[in-house]
C-alpha atoms as a PDB file:
ATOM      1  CA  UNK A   1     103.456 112.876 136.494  1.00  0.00           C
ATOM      2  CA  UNK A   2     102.445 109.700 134.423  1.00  0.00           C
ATOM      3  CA  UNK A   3     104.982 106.800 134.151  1.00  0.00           C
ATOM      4  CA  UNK A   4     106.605 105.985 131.145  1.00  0.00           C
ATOM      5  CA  UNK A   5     105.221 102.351 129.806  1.00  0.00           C
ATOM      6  CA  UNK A   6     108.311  99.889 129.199  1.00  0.00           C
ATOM      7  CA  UNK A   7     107.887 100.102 125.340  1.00  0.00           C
ATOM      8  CA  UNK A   8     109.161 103.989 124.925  1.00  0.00           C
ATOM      9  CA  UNK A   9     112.201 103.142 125.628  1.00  0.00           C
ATOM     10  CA  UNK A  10     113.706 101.211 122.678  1.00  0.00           C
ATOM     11  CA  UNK A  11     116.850  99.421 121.422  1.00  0.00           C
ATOM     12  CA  UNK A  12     117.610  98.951 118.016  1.00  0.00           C
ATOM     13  CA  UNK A  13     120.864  96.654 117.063  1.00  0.00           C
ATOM     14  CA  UNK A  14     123.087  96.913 114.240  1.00  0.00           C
ATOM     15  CA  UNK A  15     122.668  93.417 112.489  1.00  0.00           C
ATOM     16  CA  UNK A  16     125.363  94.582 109.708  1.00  0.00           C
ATOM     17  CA  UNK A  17     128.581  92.438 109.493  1.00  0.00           C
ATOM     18  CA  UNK A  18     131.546  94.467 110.995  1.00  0.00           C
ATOM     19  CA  UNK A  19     132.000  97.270 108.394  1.00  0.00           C
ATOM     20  CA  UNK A  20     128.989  96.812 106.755  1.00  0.00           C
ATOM     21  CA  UNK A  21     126.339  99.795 105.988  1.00  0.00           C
ATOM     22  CA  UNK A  22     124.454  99.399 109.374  1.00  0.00           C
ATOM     23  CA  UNK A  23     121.005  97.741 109.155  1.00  0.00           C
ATOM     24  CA  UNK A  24     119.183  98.174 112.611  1.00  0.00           C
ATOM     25  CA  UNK A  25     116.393  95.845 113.751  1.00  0.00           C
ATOM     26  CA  UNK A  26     114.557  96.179 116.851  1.00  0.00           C
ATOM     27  CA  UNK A  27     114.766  94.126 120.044  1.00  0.00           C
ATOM     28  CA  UNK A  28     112.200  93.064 122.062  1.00  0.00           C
ATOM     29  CA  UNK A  29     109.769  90.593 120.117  1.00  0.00           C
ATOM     30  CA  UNK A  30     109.784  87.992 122.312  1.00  0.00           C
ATOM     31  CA  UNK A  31     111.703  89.258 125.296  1.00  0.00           C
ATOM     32  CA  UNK A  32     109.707  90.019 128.200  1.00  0.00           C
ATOM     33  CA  UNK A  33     112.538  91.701 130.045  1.00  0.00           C
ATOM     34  CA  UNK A  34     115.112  93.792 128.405  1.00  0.00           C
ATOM     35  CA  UNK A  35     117.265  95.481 131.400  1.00  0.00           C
ATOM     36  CA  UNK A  36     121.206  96.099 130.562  1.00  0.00           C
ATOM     37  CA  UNK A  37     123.351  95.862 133.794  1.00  0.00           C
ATOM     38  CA  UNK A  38     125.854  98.217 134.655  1.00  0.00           C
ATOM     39  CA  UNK A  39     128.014  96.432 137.305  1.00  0.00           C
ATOM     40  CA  UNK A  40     129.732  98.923 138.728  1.00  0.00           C
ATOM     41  CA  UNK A  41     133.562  99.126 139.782  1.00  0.00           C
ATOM     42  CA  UNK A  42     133.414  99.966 143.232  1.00  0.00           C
ATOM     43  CA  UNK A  43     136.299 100.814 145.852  1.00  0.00           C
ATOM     44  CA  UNK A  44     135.073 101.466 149.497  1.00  0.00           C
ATOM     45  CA  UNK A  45     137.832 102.530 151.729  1.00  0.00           C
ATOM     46  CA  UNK A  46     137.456 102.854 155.414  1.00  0.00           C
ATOM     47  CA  UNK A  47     139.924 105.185 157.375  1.00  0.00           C
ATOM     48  CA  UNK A  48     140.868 105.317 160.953  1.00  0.00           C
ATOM     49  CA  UNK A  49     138.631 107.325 161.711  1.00  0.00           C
ATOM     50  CA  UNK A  50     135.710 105.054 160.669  1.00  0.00           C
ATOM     51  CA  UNK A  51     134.606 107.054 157.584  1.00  0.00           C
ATOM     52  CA  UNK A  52     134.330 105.520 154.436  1.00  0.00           C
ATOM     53  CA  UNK A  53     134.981 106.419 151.265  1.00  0.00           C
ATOM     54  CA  UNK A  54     133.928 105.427 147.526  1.00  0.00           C
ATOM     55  CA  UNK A  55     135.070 105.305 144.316  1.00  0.00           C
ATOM     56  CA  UNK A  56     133.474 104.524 141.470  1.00  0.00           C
ATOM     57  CA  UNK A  57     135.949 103.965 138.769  1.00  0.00           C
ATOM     58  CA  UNK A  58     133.451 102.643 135.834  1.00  0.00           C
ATOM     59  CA  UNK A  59     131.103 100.347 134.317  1.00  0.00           C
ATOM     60  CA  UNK A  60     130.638  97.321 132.552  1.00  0.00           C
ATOM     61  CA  UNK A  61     127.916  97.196 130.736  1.00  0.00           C
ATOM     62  CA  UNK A  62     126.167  94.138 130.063  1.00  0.00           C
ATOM     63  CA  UNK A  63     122.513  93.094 128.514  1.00  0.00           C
ATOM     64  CA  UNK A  64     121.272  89.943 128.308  1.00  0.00           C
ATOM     65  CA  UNK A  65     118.723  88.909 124.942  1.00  0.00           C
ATOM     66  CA  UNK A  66     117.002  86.120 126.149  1.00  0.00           C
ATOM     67  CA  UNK A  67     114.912  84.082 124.758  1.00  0.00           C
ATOM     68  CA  UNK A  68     115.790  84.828 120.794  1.00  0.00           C
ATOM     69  CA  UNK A  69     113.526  82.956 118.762  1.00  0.00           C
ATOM     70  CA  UNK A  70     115.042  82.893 115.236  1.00  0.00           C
ATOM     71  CA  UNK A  71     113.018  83.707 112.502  1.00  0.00           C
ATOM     72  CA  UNK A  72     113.253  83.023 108.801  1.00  0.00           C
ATOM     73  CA  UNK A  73     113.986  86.632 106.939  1.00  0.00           C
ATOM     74  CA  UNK A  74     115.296  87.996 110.334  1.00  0.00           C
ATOM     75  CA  UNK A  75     118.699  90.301 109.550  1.00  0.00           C
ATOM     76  CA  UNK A  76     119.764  89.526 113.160  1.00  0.00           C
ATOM     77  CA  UNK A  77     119.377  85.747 113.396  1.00  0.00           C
ATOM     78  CA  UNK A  78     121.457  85.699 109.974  1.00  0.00           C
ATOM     79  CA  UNK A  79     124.302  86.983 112.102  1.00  0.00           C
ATOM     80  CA  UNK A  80     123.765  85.026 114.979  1.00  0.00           C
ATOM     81  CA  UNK A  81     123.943  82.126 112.691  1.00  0.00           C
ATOM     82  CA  UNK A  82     127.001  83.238 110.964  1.00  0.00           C
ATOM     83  CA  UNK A  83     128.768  83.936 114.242  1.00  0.00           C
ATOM     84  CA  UNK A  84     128.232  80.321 115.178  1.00  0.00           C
ATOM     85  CA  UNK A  85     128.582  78.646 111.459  1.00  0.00           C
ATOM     86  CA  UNK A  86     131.895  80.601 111.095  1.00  0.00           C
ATOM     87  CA  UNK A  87     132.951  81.006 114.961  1.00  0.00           C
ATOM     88  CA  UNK A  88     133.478  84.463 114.521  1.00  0.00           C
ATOM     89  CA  UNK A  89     135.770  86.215 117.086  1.00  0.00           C
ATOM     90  CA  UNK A  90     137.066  89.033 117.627  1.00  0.00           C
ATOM     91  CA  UNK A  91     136.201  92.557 116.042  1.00  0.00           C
ATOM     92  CA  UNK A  92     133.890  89.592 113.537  1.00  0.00           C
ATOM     93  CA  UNK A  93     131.297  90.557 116.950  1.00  0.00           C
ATOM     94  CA  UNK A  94     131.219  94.036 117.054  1.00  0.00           C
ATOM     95  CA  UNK A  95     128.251  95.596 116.440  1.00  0.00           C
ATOM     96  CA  UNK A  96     126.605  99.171 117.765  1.00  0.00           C
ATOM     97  CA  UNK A  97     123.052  99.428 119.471  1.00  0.00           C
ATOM     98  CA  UNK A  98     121.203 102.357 119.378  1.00  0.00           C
ATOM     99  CA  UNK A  99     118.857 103.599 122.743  1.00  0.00           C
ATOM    100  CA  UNK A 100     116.069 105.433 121.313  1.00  0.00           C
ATOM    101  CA  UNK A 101     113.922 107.666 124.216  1.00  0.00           C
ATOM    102  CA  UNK A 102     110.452 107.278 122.369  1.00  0.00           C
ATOM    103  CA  UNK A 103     108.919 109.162 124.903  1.00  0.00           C
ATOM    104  CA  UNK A 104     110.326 112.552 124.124  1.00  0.00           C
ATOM    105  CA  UNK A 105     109.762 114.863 121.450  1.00  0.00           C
ATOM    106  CA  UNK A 106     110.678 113.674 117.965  1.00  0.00           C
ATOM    107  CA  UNK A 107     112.292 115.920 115.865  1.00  0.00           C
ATOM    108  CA  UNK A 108     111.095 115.595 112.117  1.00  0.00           C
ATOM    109  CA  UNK A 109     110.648 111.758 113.006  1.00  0.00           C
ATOM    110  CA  UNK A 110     113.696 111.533 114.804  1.00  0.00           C
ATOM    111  CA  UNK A 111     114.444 110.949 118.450  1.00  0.00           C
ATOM    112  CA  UNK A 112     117.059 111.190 121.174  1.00  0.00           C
ATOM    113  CA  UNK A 113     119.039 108.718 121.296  1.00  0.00           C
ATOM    114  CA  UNK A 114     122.394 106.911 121.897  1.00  0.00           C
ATOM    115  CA  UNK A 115     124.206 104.773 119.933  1.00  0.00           C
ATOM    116  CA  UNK A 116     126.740 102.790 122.101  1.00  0.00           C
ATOM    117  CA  UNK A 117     129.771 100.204 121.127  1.00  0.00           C
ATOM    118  CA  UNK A 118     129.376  96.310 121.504  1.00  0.00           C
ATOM    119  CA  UNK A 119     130.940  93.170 121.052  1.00  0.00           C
ATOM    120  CA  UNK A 120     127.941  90.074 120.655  1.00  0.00           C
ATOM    121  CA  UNK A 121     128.091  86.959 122.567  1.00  0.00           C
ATOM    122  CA  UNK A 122     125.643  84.250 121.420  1.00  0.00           C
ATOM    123  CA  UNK A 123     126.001  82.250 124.600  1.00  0.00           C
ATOM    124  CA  UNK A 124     123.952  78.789 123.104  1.00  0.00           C
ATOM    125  CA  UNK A 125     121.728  77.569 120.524  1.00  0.00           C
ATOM    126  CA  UNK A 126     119.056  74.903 120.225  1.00  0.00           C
ATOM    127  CA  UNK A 127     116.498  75.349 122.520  1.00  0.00           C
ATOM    128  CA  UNK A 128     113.145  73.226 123.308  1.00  0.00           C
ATOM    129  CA  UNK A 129     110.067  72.711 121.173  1.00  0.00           C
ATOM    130  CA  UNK A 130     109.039  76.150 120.530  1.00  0.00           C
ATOM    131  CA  UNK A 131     111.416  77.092 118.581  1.00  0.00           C
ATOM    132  CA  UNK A 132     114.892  77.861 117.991  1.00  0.00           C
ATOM    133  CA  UNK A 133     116.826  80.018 120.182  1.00  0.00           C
ATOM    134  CA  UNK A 134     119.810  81.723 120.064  1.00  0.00           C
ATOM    135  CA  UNK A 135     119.895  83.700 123.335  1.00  0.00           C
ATOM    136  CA  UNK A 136     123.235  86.282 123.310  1.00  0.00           C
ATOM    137  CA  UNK A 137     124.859  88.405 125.703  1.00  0.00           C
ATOM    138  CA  UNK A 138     125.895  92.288 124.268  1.00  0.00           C
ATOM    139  CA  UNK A 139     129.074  93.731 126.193  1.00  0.00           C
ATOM    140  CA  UNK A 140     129.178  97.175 125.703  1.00  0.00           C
ATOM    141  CA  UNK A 141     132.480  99.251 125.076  1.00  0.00           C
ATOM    142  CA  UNK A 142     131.860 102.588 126.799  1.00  0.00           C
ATOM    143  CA  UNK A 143     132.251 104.216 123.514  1.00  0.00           C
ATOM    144  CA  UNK A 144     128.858 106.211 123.238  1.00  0.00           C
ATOM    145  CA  UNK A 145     127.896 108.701 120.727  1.00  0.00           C
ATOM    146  CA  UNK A 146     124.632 111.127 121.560  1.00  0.00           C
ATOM    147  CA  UNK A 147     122.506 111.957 118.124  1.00  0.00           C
ATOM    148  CA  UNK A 148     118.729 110.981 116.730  1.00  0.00           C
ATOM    149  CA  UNK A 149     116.927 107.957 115.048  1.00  0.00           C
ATOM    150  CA  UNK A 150     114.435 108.293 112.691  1.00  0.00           C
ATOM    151  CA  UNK A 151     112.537 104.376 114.014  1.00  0.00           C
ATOM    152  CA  UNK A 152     110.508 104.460 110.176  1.00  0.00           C
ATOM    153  CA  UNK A 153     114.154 104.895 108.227  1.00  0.00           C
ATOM    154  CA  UNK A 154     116.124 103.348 111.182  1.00  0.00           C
ATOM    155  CA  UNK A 155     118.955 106.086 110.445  1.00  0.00           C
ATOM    156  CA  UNK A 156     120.896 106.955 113.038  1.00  0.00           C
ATOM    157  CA  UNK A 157     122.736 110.555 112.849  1.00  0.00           C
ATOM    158  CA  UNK A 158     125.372 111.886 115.481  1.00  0.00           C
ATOM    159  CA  UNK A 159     124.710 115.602 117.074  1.00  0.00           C
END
């Protein structure tokens, strides 16, 4: 069985202000490393008898976008900017990103995917000479919703 190359698995962010008609653009341009953390809740017990036990209570979610370069015409850098023009807080963050599993079959140009809840943290700006960066953190929710996304229309549709 063939391994499945880093780019068919893709994330798609809602750059839409909070209420807005969503308007997804793709990560990954510049990002050489894309990998959200889970960072588990984790309760070991140990009883008298020396056996332990675990429970795993949840998640949170984390993912880390960095470097962002912005770029002029960019959907997402226009709310990264606004969120630090404005100092947005609040629900002003929330935004949705969509997990699209490229590598299975698309079903007339749609593919599985999930489209998850998440609150944006641009965590500085500025940067160094090549460019301007606005790396951000995305904390996700927990509040997931399974469906498909057509990546040429960038529609997302709940199943």
């Amino acid at each position: 069985m063939a391994k499945i190359e880093r780019k068919y698995l893709a994330h798609f962010i809602n750059t839409a202000a909070n209420g807005g008609a969503a308007a997804y653009e793709r990560l990954g341009k510049d990002l050489e490393e894309f990998s959200p953390e889970l960072a588990a809740q984790v309760d070991t017990k140990k009883n008298i008898l020396g056996e332990s036990s675990i429970l795993i209570s949840g998640y949170e979610k984390t993912a880390a976008v960095e470097p962002f370069y912005a770029e002029e015409g960019s959907d997402l850098f226009a709310r990264l900017q606004d969120i630090i023009d404005n100092g947005l807080l609040l629900d002003n963050l929330k935004t949705d990103v969509v997990e699209v599993k490229l590598w299975e079959q698309a079903e007339s140009g749609a593919y599985p995917a999930i489209k998850e809840e998440a609150y944006i943290e641009v965590t500085s700006y500025g940067g160094d000479v090549t460019g301007y960066q606005i790396p951000f953190t995305l904390h996700f929710t927990g509040a997931k919703v399974k469906g498909k996304f057509d990546v040429a229309t960038k529609t997302f549709t709940a199943i």
